[in-house]
Structures are given as C-alpha cells and as structure tokens.
Amino acid sequence: MSTTVQSATPSLRLTPRAWGMLFVLCGAIFLEGINVAMLNVALPAIRTDLGLTTGELQWVISAYVLGYGGFMLVGGRAADLFGRRRMFLAWLAIFLVVSALGGMAGEGWMLIAARFVAGVAAAVMTPAGLSIITTSFEEGPQRNQALLVYSGTAAGGFSLGLVLGGLLAAVNWRLVLFAPAVLALIILVLAVPLIPRTSAERSSDRRVDVLGAVTITAAIMLLVLGVEGAAHASAGWTAAIIAAGLALIALFVVIERRSSAPLLRLGVLRSGPLVRANLAGLLFAGAFFGFQFIAVLYLQELRGWSSLQTSLAMLAIGADAILAPTLTPRLVNRFGNAKVIVAGLVLALLSYVLFLPIGMDTVYLAMFPTMIILGVAFALAYGPLTIVATDGVAESEQGLAGGLLYTSFQFGAALGLAASTAVIVSTTAGASPADLLDSYRAALAVPIAAALLAAAISGLGLRKGATR
C-alpha cells in the first residue's frame, strides 16, 4: 500500500526524507491545533476592539466550526480524487491568506467570513495531510509510529495554543491570527520540496459526485448549526434545523446507493473497527471539549483566574505530545490498538470523575491529577483511534477515511459543547456562586457519560476478539 516509504521488513526506523515529510505534516496539524486554541482565549479582546455583540462573537468560533465540519468529508474525498499533495499545498496557501486577512479585519463580518473560509481550508488540508501519511508509510509499525507522532503533535498544538493565545492576546488579539499565517508560510515553503510527487496519488477515475457532495455538506452544516445553537436558540428552531439535517443525510444515502461514482462508498461503513473508531472518536471529542468548557468557566468566572493562568493550569494535558510517540507505540505493539484505546477512554472517564469534588477554594494540586491523567488518556486513545479508522482502507479511499474521522471529531466537539452549555444555562438562572458551582458539577455529567459510552463501544471490539 505504500508509495513513498517502504522497507523489506517493517521497522520503526524512518529515513531522513521520511522524517522531513512527517515533520512538515506534523507542522500542519500543529498549526490547526494552535489556530483553534489561540482564538478561544482571544475572544474578549476581539469583542472589545470590534464592538461585537455576544451573538456575533459566538460566530467567530461557529463560522470556523461550520466550515471545518461541513466540508471535511468532501475535502477528504477531494484529496483522493485530485491529488493529496496538490490539495494539501493549495488549501494550506488559502489558509495562510485568509488567516492574514482575518488579522486585518476592521469589521466583525470580515473576521467571521475569514474564519469560515479558514475552516473550509482546514477541512481539505487536514484529511489530505493524514492520507499522505497513511499512503506513504507502510501499514504496521512504521505507519503506527508516524500516526502516533502526528496525533501527539496535534494535541500538543492545542495545549500549547492555549498558552500562546493568552500571551499574544495580551499584546494584541490580531497576533493570534497573524501567528498562524506566518507558521503556514513556513510550512508551505518546506512542504514543496519535502512532500514528494507520486504518480499514483490521484485516482484514475476522477468523476465528481456533485449532488452527493452538496447534500452531505449541507446536512453536516445544518446538524452542526443546530447543535451549536441548541443552548441559546428556541427548541422549535433547533429541532427544525436538526430534522432538516437528518433528512438530507437520508437523501444522501439514497443518492450514494444510486451513484456510479459515489462520494462515500457505503461499503466502507461495513467495517466494524472503522465504525467503532468513529463513534468512539465522536464521543471522546465531545467529552473533552465539554470538559474544557466547564473547566474554563469554573477557573475564570468562578475563581477569577486570568486566561493565561487557566491556560497554564490545563497545560499538563499536553503530556500527550511526549507520551504519544514514545509510550503508545510500545503499548500498541504489545497489546494491540483495541486494548490501548479502551484503556485511554477509561482513564478519560476517571479524569472527569476526579474533577467532581471541585470547590470554591480547591487548590491546583487537587486539580492536577485530572489534567495529567487526561493527557495520558489522549496519548492512549487519540492516535490508536486514528490508526484503526484508516487501517485496512484502500489507498484510493484514505482521504475519505480521514475525512470521516475528523468529521466525527468535529461533530462530537460541537455536540459536547452544546450539551454542556445547555446543562449550565438551564441551571444557572439567577444563581449564586455556590449554585454556579453545583451547575458546573452537574454539567460534568456530559463528559462523564460520553467517555463511559465511548469506552463501552470500544469494548465491543475486545469482546469480539478484535485486535484492531
């Protein structure tokens, strides 16, 4: 299956050229991670400078989520059809330009539009980058090592982005958008020589399922929009939007069954490991982003911590960046992906439960076990989920497999945020500080339930004797 980096016998040794390519691709996923994290902590400064209302400010984040989640599946398939390297470089360049334009925005609508296009760009270049790895490294120890380094970099970028965002926003919020643009330029310059051209990277059949692409993109965007707005929109509006999204998904299935060149070959979904990995990934992301939202509110609004203090408090989660490429490969080689994933999800569940006793004067040392255990959980679950979601998939559909997985992650994140927000909003009307604390504890039921369900779904693979 490999086209670029092969050896006669599987080995954990990578050539300098392979490391160079992996370095560039890790740089791109690191860029995506810091881009999301840095902007989150800069929102108060953006509101003040551009005079945005709360609703407009929410769209600074939601516009990116809509573009990213809505176009991910189409972006992954585009990489398969039109060339992974070509799609990666082209949309990295677009990401660079719109990030810089966002930094220069003088009006709220300009920033929101730039964030939407940045989300679309990320939706293409992220699965393209992942599929370059899965088609360039031999399936087995080589690919596992590359994917675990890659996933560790992604989580490390998010954790470091929280700190960098706090530092840059303290100077000027526009730096939070200019910094990713500069990093994107560096990655683009390095990617051109380090990512090789391959004759087999494009499908010989490049027919485009336009109707399927339009239908699934609209469906996912409606679902994300409905979930994102659930906490502050009427129940009728939310139900109507979600129902429309589900109806379009049903239409998409009909279209794909009849299409001679489907966007999504439905047979891909017959793989039990792939389906379990995507469901577990959705729930894992929902649990984490729900927890992060709760923890940030608790530390900043209830305890009065600054953005930088909050970022530093959560930095321990970034232990994944060290553990994923060092510890996880050994565990995967010894126990298999399925057992390592379940262990990671159980640890995530434990970390959320340990945060339940938080109080008005809880010292950071008492919170640290949650943060560090969550970092270990990421190291054990995130990378192996990526491996399982792409293992055994034909090379011509690797971009699609990556798009499926990242769509699951993104939709899960939106669902976790919406559910956590709904719990807090419904229990904090006119609440005192003590009541707020109870609301945050109640909201922890969302990440706890999601992590528990993810562990249960992944555990089905163990019961059936699956090794992946």
GROMACS .gro file of C-alpha atoms in nm:
model
  468
    1MET     CA    1   0.000   0.000   0.000
    2SER     CA    2   0.299   0.228   0.048
    3THR     CA    3   0.416   0.452  -0.233
    4THR     CA    4   0.695   0.651  -0.073
    5VAL     CA    5   0.848   0.498   0.237
    6GLN     CA    6   0.881   0.121   0.229
    7SER     CA    7   1.118  -0.139   0.361
    8ALA     CA    8   1.154  -0.512   0.309
    9THR     CA    9   1.064  -0.576   0.671
   10PRO     CA   10   0.855  -0.348   0.891
   11SER     CA   11   1.078  -0.130   1.107
   12LEU     CA   12   1.045   0.163   1.336
   13ARG     CA   13   1.341   0.330   1.162
   14LEU     CA   14   1.244   0.609   0.926
   15THR     CA   15   1.470   0.763   0.662
   16PRO     CA   16   1.572   1.131   0.691
   17ARG     CA   17   1.344   1.210   0.393
   18ALA     CA   18   1.055   1.035   0.567
   19TRP     CA   19   1.119   1.229   0.888
   20GLY     CA   20   1.130   1.553   0.686
   21MET     CA   21   0.793   1.482   0.528
   22LEU     CA   22   0.646   1.381   0.863
   23PHE     CA   23   0.786   1.699   1.020
   24VAL     CA   24   0.601   1.912   0.763
   25LEU     CA   25   0.273   1.726   0.805
   26CYS     CA   26   0.303   1.745   1.184
   27GLY     CA   27   0.360   2.118   1.143
   28ALA     CA   28   0.028   2.146   0.960
   29ILE     CA   29  -0.172   1.958   1.223
   30PHE     CA   30   0.010   2.158   1.493
   31LEU     CA   31  -0.099   2.472   1.306
   32GLU     CA   32  -0.461   2.354   1.307
   33GLY     CA   33  -0.441   2.285   1.682
   34ILE     CA   34  -0.295   2.619   1.786
   35ASN     CA   35  -0.526   2.805   1.548
   36VAL     CA   36  -0.834   2.678   1.732
   37ALA     CA   37  -0.692   2.709   2.084
   38MET     CA   38  -0.538   3.055   2.050
   39LEU     CA   39  -0.854   3.218   1.921
   40ASN     CA   40  -1.064   3.084   2.210
   41VAL     CA   41  -0.870   3.285   2.469
   42ALA     CA   42  -0.863   3.599   2.250
   43LEU     CA   43  -1.243   3.638   2.224
   44PRO     CA   44  -1.281   3.903   2.499
   45ALA     CA   45  -1.021   4.125   2.332
   46ILE     CA   46  -1.186   4.077   1.990
   47ARG     CA   47  -1.524   4.175   2.133
   48THR     CA   48  -1.382   4.495   2.281
   49ASP     CA   49  -1.187   4.603   1.971
   50LEU     CA   50  -1.451   4.528   1.706
   51GLY     CA   51  -1.754   4.607   1.923
   52LEU     CA   52  -1.918   4.270   1.868
   53THR     CA   53  -2.233   4.155   2.040
   54THR     CA   54  -2.238   3.821   2.218
   55GLY     CA   55  -2.417   3.663   1.922
   56GLU     CA   56  -2.162   3.800   1.673
   57LEU     CA   57  -1.875   3.690   1.894
   58GLN     CA   58  -2.010   3.336   1.903
   59TRP     CA   59  -1.999   3.330   1.522
   60VAL     CA   60  -1.624   3.396   1.525
   61ILE     CA   61  -1.595   3.039   1.655
   62SER     CA   62  -1.906   2.889   1.495
   63ALA     CA   63  -1.815   3.008   1.144
   64TYR     CA   64  -1.491   2.810   1.161
   65VAL     CA   65  -1.670   2.506   1.303
   66LEU     CA   66  -1.929   2.519   1.022
   67GLY     CA   67  -1.665   2.539   0.750
   68TYR     CA   68  -1.444   2.276   0.910
   69GLY     CA   69  -1.714   2.024   0.997
   70GLY     CA   70  -1.927   2.083   0.689
   71PHE     CA   71  -1.658   2.038   0.426
   72MET     CA   72  -1.440   1.773   0.594
   73LEU     CA   73  -1.593   1.472   0.418
   74VAL     CA   74  -1.584   1.646   0.079
   75GLY     CA   75  -1.229   1.767   0.148
   76GLY     CA   76  -1.108   1.417   0.227
   77ARG     CA   77  -1.259   1.277  -0.091
   78ALA     CA   78  -1.117   1.567  -0.296
   79ALA     CA   79  -0.769   1.464  -0.178
   80ASP     CA   80  -0.831   1.111  -0.310
   81LEU     CA   81  -0.962   1.233  -0.644
   82PHE     CA   82  -0.741   1.530  -0.729
   83GLY     CA   83  -0.414   1.456  -0.551
   84ARG     CA   84  -0.327   1.464  -0.183
   85ARG     CA   85  -0.015   1.676  -0.224
   86ARG     CA   86  -0.192   1.922  -0.455
   87MET     CA   87  -0.490   1.963  -0.222
   88PHE     CA   88  -0.267   1.994   0.084
   89LEU     CA   89  -0.047   2.268  -0.065
   90ALA     CA   90  -0.329   2.463  -0.232
   91TRP     CA   91  -0.552   2.479   0.072
   92LEU     CA   92  -0.259   2.547   0.306
   93ALA     CA   93  -0.191   2.854   0.092
   94ILE     CA   94  -0.558   2.957   0.117
   95PHE     CA   95  -0.546   2.907   0.494
   96LEU     CA   96  -0.240   3.134   0.507
   97VAL     CA   97  -0.412   3.413   0.311
   98VAL     CA   98  -0.745   3.411   0.499
   99SER     CA   99  -0.568   3.396   0.838
  100ALA     CA  100  -0.377   3.712   0.747
  101LEU     CA  101  -0.697   3.877   0.618
  102GLY     CA  102  -0.871   3.788   0.944
  103GLY     CA  103  -0.592   3.958   1.135
  104MET     CA  104  -0.650   4.275   0.932
  105ALA     CA  105  -1.030   4.269   0.969
  106GLY     CA  106  -1.182   4.601   1.066
  107GLU     CA  107  -1.540   4.475   1.090
  108GLY     CA  108  -1.692   4.175   1.261
  109TRP     CA  109  -1.839   4.031   0.939
  110MET     CA  110  -1.495   4.035   0.776
  111LEU     CA  111  -1.345   3.832   1.060
  112ILE     CA  112  -1.638   3.589   1.058
  113ALA     CA  113  -1.609   3.538   0.681
  114ALA     CA  114  -1.233   3.480   0.710
  115ARG     CA  115  -1.288   3.225   0.984
  116PHE     CA  116  -1.541   3.035   0.771
  117VAL     CA  117  -1.302   3.012   0.476
  118ALA     CA  118  -1.020   2.913   0.714
  119GLY     CA  119  -1.243   2.630   0.837
  120VAL     CA  120  -1.305   2.512   0.481
  121ALA     CA  121  -0.930   2.524   0.410
  122ALA     CA  122  -0.857   2.318   0.721
  123ALA     CA  123  -1.129   2.073   0.617
  124VAL     CA  124  -0.935   1.993   0.300
  125MET     CA  125  -0.573   2.011   0.414
  126THR     CA  126  -0.624   1.810   0.737
  127PRO     CA  127  -0.754   1.484   0.580
  128ALA     CA  128  -0.516   1.537   0.288
  129GLY     CA  129  -0.222   1.551   0.528
  130LEU     CA  130  -0.341   1.243   0.716
  131SER     CA  131  -0.388   1.047   0.392
  132ILE     CA  132  -0.036   1.141   0.278
  133ILE     CA  133   0.092   0.967   0.592
  134THR     CA  134  -0.130   0.660   0.559
  135THR     CA  135  -0.038   0.610   0.192
  136SER     CA  136   0.332   0.690   0.232
  137PHE     CA  137   0.422   0.476   0.533
  138GLU     CA  138   0.393   0.101   0.527
  139GLU     CA  139   0.098  -0.037   0.721
  140GLY     CA  140   0.225  -0.173   1.053
  141PRO     CA  141   0.495  -0.040   1.289
  142GLN     CA  142   0.614   0.235   1.050
  143ARG     CA  143   0.270   0.380   0.992
  144ASN     CA  144   0.174   0.340   1.358
  145GLN     CA  145   0.480   0.534   1.469
  146ALA     CA  146   0.415   0.809   1.214
  147LEU     CA  147   0.047   0.840   1.314
  148LEU     CA  148   0.126   0.846   1.684
  149VAL     CA  149   0.385   1.122   1.636
  150TYR     CA  150   0.128   1.305   1.422
  151SER     CA  151  -0.154   1.274   1.675
  152GLY     CA  152   0.074   1.373   1.962
  153THR     CA  153   0.168   1.688   1.773
  154ALA     CA  154  -0.199   1.772   1.721
  155ALA     CA  155  -0.279   1.752   2.092
  156GLY     CA  156   0.043   1.933   2.182
  157GLY     CA  157  -0.051   2.213   1.944
  158PHE     CA  158  -0.386   2.257   2.111
  159SER     CA  159  -0.236   2.263   2.461
  160LEU     CA  160   0.046   2.500   2.365
  161GLY     CA  161  -0.202   2.715   2.173
  162LEU     CA  162  -0.390   2.788   2.494
  163VAL     CA  163  -0.075   2.940   2.644
  164LEU     CA  164   0.044   3.116   2.327
  165GLY     CA  165  -0.304   3.259   2.274
  166GLY     CA  166  -0.304   3.408   2.622
  167LEU     CA  167   0.038   3.565   2.569
  168LEU     CA  168  -0.035   3.703   2.220
  169ALA     CA  169  -0.383   3.829   2.308
  170ALA     CA  170  -0.231   4.022   2.599
  171VAL     CA  171  -0.029   4.219   2.340
  172ASN     CA  172  -0.281   4.239   2.053
  173TRP     CA  173  -0.552   3.992   1.950
  174ARG     CA  174  -0.457   4.031   1.583
  175LEU     CA  175  -0.132   3.847   1.654
  176VAL     CA  176  -0.344   3.540   1.729
  177LEU     CA  177  -0.434   3.534   1.357
  178PHE     CA  178  -0.106   3.662   1.215
  179ALA     CA  179   0.099   3.398   1.400
  180PRO     CA  180  -0.075   3.102   1.227
  181ALA     CA  181  -0.034   3.282   0.894
  182VAL     CA  182   0.342   3.308   0.947
  183LEU     CA  183   0.363   2.943   1.054
  184ALA     CA  184   0.156   2.840   0.750
  185LEU     CA  185   0.403   3.024   0.524
  186ILE     CA  186   0.699   2.841   0.679
  187ILE     CA  187   0.524   2.504   0.643
  188LEU     CA  188   0.430   2.580   0.282
  189VAL     CA  189   0.789   2.667   0.188
  190LEU     CA  190   0.916   2.345   0.346
  191ALA     CA  191   0.634   2.127   0.212
  192VAL     CA  192   0.703   2.192  -0.156
  193PRO     CA  193   1.041   2.009  -0.158
  194LEU     CA  194   0.976   1.764   0.127
  195ILE     CA  195   0.642   1.615   0.021
  196PRO     CA  196   0.723   1.415  -0.292
  197ARG     CA  197   0.514   1.397  -0.605
  198THR     CA  198   0.382   1.047  -0.671
  199SER     CA  199   0.226   0.921  -0.990
  200ALA     CA  200  -0.037   0.719  -0.803
  201GLU     CA  201  -0.162   0.984  -0.563
  202ARG     CA  202  -0.463   1.072  -0.778
  203SER     CA  203  -0.749   0.840  -0.863
  204SER     CA  204  -0.771   0.729  -1.226
  205ASP     CA  205  -1.148   0.782  -1.201
  206ARG     CA  206  -1.199   1.147  -1.111
  207ARG     CA  207  -1.572   1.172  -1.162
  208VAL     CA  208  -1.722   1.405  -0.903
  209ASP     CA  209  -2.043   1.320  -0.718
  210VAL     CA  210  -2.163   1.681  -0.712
  211LEU     CA  211  -2.513   1.607  -0.586
  212GLY     CA  212  -2.381   1.386  -0.306
  213ALA     CA  213  -2.117   1.646  -0.211
  214VAL     CA  214  -2.371   1.928  -0.192
  215THR     CA  215  -2.620   1.716   0.003
  216ILE     CA  216  -2.379   1.584   0.269
  217THR     CA  217  -2.210   1.923   0.312
  218ALA     CA  218  -2.546   2.093   0.367
  219ALA     CA  219  -2.655   1.812   0.601
  220ILE     CA  220  -2.347   1.832   0.822
  221MET     CA  221  -2.356   2.211   0.831
  222LEU     CA  222  -2.722   2.205   0.937
  223LEU     CA  223  -2.652   1.947   1.208
  224VAL     CA  224  -2.353   2.142   1.340
  225LEU     CA  225  -2.555   2.465   1.326
  226GLY     CA  226  -2.844   2.304   1.514
  227VAL     CA  227  -2.618   2.159   1.782
  228GLU     CA  228  -2.414   2.480   1.816
  229GLY     CA  229  -2.728   2.690   1.863
  230ALA     CA  230  -2.912   2.450   2.091
  231ALA     CA  231  -2.806   2.632   2.408
  232HIS     CA  232  -2.929   2.978   2.301
  233ALA     CA  233  -3.199   2.914   2.039
  234SER     CA  234  -3.560   2.805   2.076
  235ALA     CA  235  -3.634   2.435   2.095
  236GLY     CA  236  -3.853   2.458   1.784
  237TRP     CA  237  -3.578   2.620   1.577
  238THR     CA  238  -3.319   2.368   1.693
  239ALA     CA  239  -3.548   2.073   1.621
  240ALA     CA  240  -3.630   2.206   1.273
  241ILE     CA  241  -3.265   2.257   1.181
  242ILE     CA  242  -3.160   1.914   1.307
  243ALA     CA  243  -3.456   1.747   1.136
  244ALA     CA  244  -3.360   1.913   0.808
  245GLY     CA  245  -3.004   1.790   0.851
  246LEU     CA  246  -3.118   1.433   0.919
  247ALA     CA  247  -3.350   1.444   0.617
  248LEU     CA  248  -3.058   1.547   0.395
  249ILE     CA  249  -2.848   1.261   0.533
  250ALA     CA  250  -3.127   1.019   0.438
  251LEU     CA  251  -3.133   1.176   0.090
  252PHE     CA  252  -2.754   1.145   0.071
  253VAL     CA  253  -2.775   0.771   0.140
  254VAL     CA  254  -3.026   0.731  -0.144
  255ILE     CA  255  -2.802   0.932  -0.378
  256GLU     CA  256  -2.492   0.731  -0.291
  257ARG     CA  257  -2.669   0.399  -0.348
  258ARG     CA  258  -2.764   0.508  -0.699
  259SER     CA  259  -2.443   0.690  -0.792
  260SER     CA  260  -2.194   0.525  -1.028
  261ALA     CA  261  -1.912   0.721  -0.861
  262PRO     CA  262  -2.030   0.786  -0.502
  263LEU     CA  263  -1.865   1.041  -0.278
  264LEU     CA  264  -1.890   0.789   0.006
  265ARG     CA  265  -1.888   0.421  -0.085
  266LEU     CA  266  -2.133   0.292   0.174
  267GLY     CA  267  -1.948  -0.039   0.189
  268VAL     CA  268  -1.675   0.138   0.385
  269LEU     CA  269  -1.919   0.159   0.677
  270ARG     CA  270  -1.945  -0.221   0.697
  271SER     CA  271  -1.610  -0.227   0.878
  272GLY     CA  272  -1.680  -0.280   1.248
  273PRO     CA  273  -1.345  -0.138   1.366
  274LEU     CA  274  -1.386   0.173   1.147
  275VAL     CA  275  -1.739   0.241   1.272
  276ARG     CA  276  -1.639   0.185   1.636
  277ALA     CA  277  -1.339   0.416   1.595
  278ASN     CA  278  -1.555   0.695   1.450
  279LEU     CA  279  -1.824   0.662   1.718
  280ALA     CA  280  -1.566   0.647   1.997
  281GLY     CA  281  -1.384   0.945   1.842
  282LEU     CA  282  -1.707   1.147   1.832
  283LEU     CA  283  -1.781   1.074   2.198
  284PHE     CA  284  -1.418   1.121   2.307
  285ALA     CA  285  -1.404   1.466   2.142
  286GLY     CA  286  -1.744   1.559   2.286
  287ALA     CA  287  -1.631   1.463   2.636
  288PHE     CA  288  -1.306   1.658   2.613
  289PHE     CA  289  -1.447   1.980   2.467
  290GLY     CA  290  -1.737   1.969   2.711
  291PHE     CA  291  -1.494   1.928   3.000
  292GLN     CA  292  -1.266   2.204   2.874
  293PHE     CA  293  -1.560   2.446   2.852
  294ILE     CA  294  -1.672   2.361   3.206
  295ALA     CA  295  -1.318   2.387   3.347
  296VAL     CA  296  -1.253   2.725   3.181
  297LEU     CA  297  -1.579   2.870   3.316
  298TYR     CA  298  -1.505   2.735   3.662
  299LEU     CA  299  -1.150   2.873   3.672
  300GLN     CA  300  -1.218   3.212   3.511
  301GLU     CA  301  -1.573   3.308   3.608
  302LEU     CA  302  -1.597   3.143   3.948
  303ARG     CA  303  -1.236   3.153   4.067
  304GLY     CA  304  -1.130   3.471   3.886
  305TRP     CA  305  -0.824   3.322   3.717
  306SER     CA  306  -0.681   3.503   3.414
  307SER     CA  307  -0.675   3.350   3.066
  308LEU     CA  308  -0.304   3.281   3.098
  309GLN     CA  309  -0.342   3.121   3.441
  310THR     CA  310  -0.619   2.900   3.305
  311SER     CA  311  -0.408   2.803   3.003
  312LEU     CA  312  -0.115   2.709   3.224
  313ALA     CA  313  -0.344   2.508   3.451
  314MET     CA  314  -0.451   2.294   3.154
  315LEU     CA  315  -0.103   2.265   3.004
  316ALA     CA  316  -0.048   1.925   3.167
  317ILE     CA  317  -0.295   1.779   2.917
  318GLY     CA  318  -0.021   1.840   2.660
  319ALA     CA  319   0.174   1.548   2.808
  320ASP     CA  320   0.020   1.362   2.515
  321ALA     CA  321   0.273   1.526   2.284
  322ILE     CA  322   0.553   1.343   2.468
  323LEU     CA  323   0.378   1.017   2.551
  324ALA     CA  324   0.207   0.952   2.215
  325PRO     CA  325   0.527   0.896   2.012
  326THR     CA  326   0.722   0.727   2.296
  327LEU     CA  327   0.495   0.522   2.523
  328THR     CA  328   0.196   0.449   2.300
  329PRO     CA  329   0.382   0.263   2.019
  330ARG     CA  330   0.520   0.015   2.272
  331LEU     CA  331   0.177  -0.043   2.423
  332VAL     CA  332   0.015  -0.083   2.080
  333ASN     CA  333   0.281  -0.332   1.970
  334ARG     CA  334   0.232  -0.536   2.287
  335PHE     CA  335  -0.144  -0.518   2.350
  336GLY     CA  336  -0.299  -0.405   2.020
  337ASN     CA  337  -0.491  -0.090   1.936
  338ALA     CA  338  -0.827  -0.202   2.080
  339LYS     CA  339  -0.700  -0.259   2.434
  340VAL     CA  340  -0.496   0.063   2.434
  341ILE     CA  341  -0.798   0.264   2.315
  342VAL     CA  342  -1.021   0.121   2.588
  343ALA     CA  343  -0.754   0.194   2.850
  344GLY     CA  344  -0.732   0.554   2.728
  345LEU     CA  345  -1.108   0.602   2.737
  346VAL     CA  346  -1.132   0.456   3.088
  347LEU     CA  347  -0.859   0.696   3.201
  348ALA     CA  348  -1.050   0.986   3.045
  349LEU     CA  349  -1.358   0.879   3.240
  350LEU     CA  350  -1.151   0.866   3.559
  351SER     CA  351  -1.009   1.214   3.498
  352TYR     CA  352  -1.354   1.369   3.467
  353VAL     CA  353  -1.481   1.190   3.778
  354LEU     CA  354  -1.180   1.319   3.975
  355PHE     CA  355  -1.285   1.677   3.890
  356LEU     CA  356  -1.626   1.636   4.055
  357PRO     CA  357  -1.510   1.738   4.409
  358ILE     CA  358  -1.407   2.089   4.291
  359GLY     CA  359  -1.494   2.363   4.537
  360MET     CA  360  -1.468   2.738   4.580
  361ASP     CA  361  -1.117   2.709   4.721
  362THR     CA  362  -0.982   2.392   4.558
  363VAL     CA  363  -0.605   2.425   4.513
  364TYR     CA  364  -0.448   2.349   4.176
  365LEU     CA  365  -0.263   2.049   4.317
  366ALA     CA  366  -0.601   1.882   4.366
  367MET     CA  367  -0.693   1.954   4.001
  368PHE     CA  368  -0.362   1.835   3.861
  369PRO     CA  369  -0.450   1.462   3.860
  370THR     CA  370  -0.741   1.536   3.624
  371MET     CA  371  -0.516   1.727   3.384
  372ILE     CA  372  -0.227   1.481   3.375
  373ILE     CA  373  -0.449   1.171   3.357
  374LEU     CA  374  -0.641   1.334   3.072
  375GLY     CA  375  -0.309   1.390   2.894
  376VAL     CA  376  -0.226   1.020   2.931
  377ALA     CA  377  -0.576   0.932   2.810
  378PHE     CA  378  -0.522   1.139   2.496
  379ALA     CA  379  -0.192   0.964   2.433
  380LEU     CA  380  -0.354   0.621   2.459
  381ALA     CA  381  -0.678   0.689   2.270
  382TYR     CA  382  -0.633   0.958   2.003
  383GLY     CA  383  -0.354   0.806   1.796
  384PRO     CA  384  -0.478   0.444   1.805
  385LEU     CA  385  -0.827   0.565   1.707
  386THR     CA  386  -0.666   0.728   1.402
  387ILE     CA  387  -0.483   0.404   1.321
  388VAL     CA  388  -0.796   0.189   1.347
  389ALA     CA  389  -1.006   0.435   1.142
  390THR     CA  390  -0.761   0.411   0.850
  391ASP     CA  391  -0.631   0.053   0.875
  392GLY     CA  392  -0.750  -0.181   0.602
  393VAL     CA  393  -0.897   0.103   0.394
  394ALA     CA  394  -0.798   0.102   0.026
  395GLU     CA  395  -0.533   0.357  -0.068
  396SER     CA  396  -0.780   0.524  -0.305
  397GLU     CA  397  -1.011   0.598  -0.009
  398GLN     CA  398  -0.761   0.705   0.257
  399GLY     CA  399  -0.860   1.070   0.226
  400LEU     CA  400  -1.222   0.972   0.270
  401ALA     CA  401  -1.137   0.768   0.581
  402GLY     CA  402  -0.952   1.067   0.728
  403GLY     CA  403  -1.244   1.295   0.642
  404LEU     CA  404  -1.486   1.060   0.818
  405LEU     CA  405  -1.276   1.052   1.132
  406TYR     CA  406  -1.221   1.426   1.154
  407THR     CA  407  -1.589   1.488   1.082
  408SER     CA  408  -1.667   1.263   1.379
  409PHE     CA  409  -1.421   1.454   1.598
  410GLN     CA  410  -1.560   1.791   1.491
  411PHE     CA  411  -1.926   1.699   1.529
  412GLY     CA  412  -1.850   1.539   1.864
  413ALA     CA  413  -1.682   1.859   1.982
  414ALA     CA  414  -1.987   2.066   1.882
  415LEU     CA  415  -2.221   1.817   2.049
  416GLY     CA  416  -2.020   1.810   2.373
  417LEU     CA  417  -2.005   2.190   2.391
  418ALA     CA  418  -2.376   2.227   2.322
  419ALA     CA  419  -2.478   1.965   2.577
  420SER     CA  420  -2.252   2.108   2.849
  421THR     CA  421  -2.373   2.461   2.775
  422ALA     CA  422  -2.737   2.350   2.787
  423VAL     CA  423  -2.691   2.197   3.131
  424ILE     CA  424  -2.519   2.507   3.268
  425VAL     CA  425  -2.768   2.752   3.114
  426SER     CA  426  -3.068   2.556   3.241
  427THR     CA  427  -2.938   2.552   3.600
  428THR     CA  428  -2.778   2.897   3.644
  429ALA     CA  429  -3.063   3.147   3.601
  430GLY     CA  430  -3.021   3.390   3.890
  431ALA     CA  431  -2.774   3.156   4.056
  432SER     CA  432  -2.541   3.247   4.341
  433PRO     CA  433  -2.171   3.147   4.326
  434ALA     CA  434  -2.250   2.834   4.526
  435ASP     CA  435  -2.528   2.746   4.281
  436LEU     CA  436  -2.290   2.806   3.989
  437LEU     CA  437  -2.055   2.551   4.138
  438ASP     CA  438  -2.338   2.299   4.154
  439SER     CA  439  -2.422   2.376   3.790
  440TYR     CA  440  -2.065   2.309   3.680
  441ARG     CA  441  -2.066   1.982   3.871
  442ALA     CA  442  -2.396   1.886   3.708
  443ALA     CA  443  -2.255   1.967   3.366
  444LEU     CA  444  -1.966   1.726   3.428
  445ALA     CA  445  -2.225   1.452   3.373
  446VAL     CA  446  -2.190   1.524   3.000
  447PRO     CA  447  -1.819   1.436   2.961
  448ILE     CA  448  -1.854   1.152   3.212
  449ALA     CA  449  -2.144   0.995   3.021
  450ALA     CA  450  -1.975   1.047   2.684
  451ALA     CA  451  -1.647   0.889   2.799
  452LEU     CA  452  -1.834   0.596   2.953
  453LEU     CA  453  -2.029   0.533   2.633
  454ALA     CA  454  -1.711   0.563   2.422
  455ALA     CA  455  -1.538   0.303   2.642
  456ALA     CA  456  -1.838   0.072   2.614
  457ILE     CA  457  -1.847   0.098   2.233
  458SER     CA  458  -1.473   0.037   2.204
  459GLY     CA  459  -1.503  -0.251   2.448
  460LEU     CA  460  -1.723  -0.435   2.195
  461GLY     CA  461  -1.410  -0.487   1.988
  462LEU     CA  462  -1.246  -0.667   2.280
  463ARG     CA  463  -1.547  -0.889   2.336
  464LYS     CA  464  -1.539  -0.998   1.974
  465GLY     CA  465  -1.169  -1.069   1.993
  466ALA     CA  466  -1.077  -0.786   1.760
  467THR     CA  467  -0.710  -0.693   1.758
  468ARG     CA  468  -0.764  -0.355   1.597
   0.00000   0.00000   0.00000
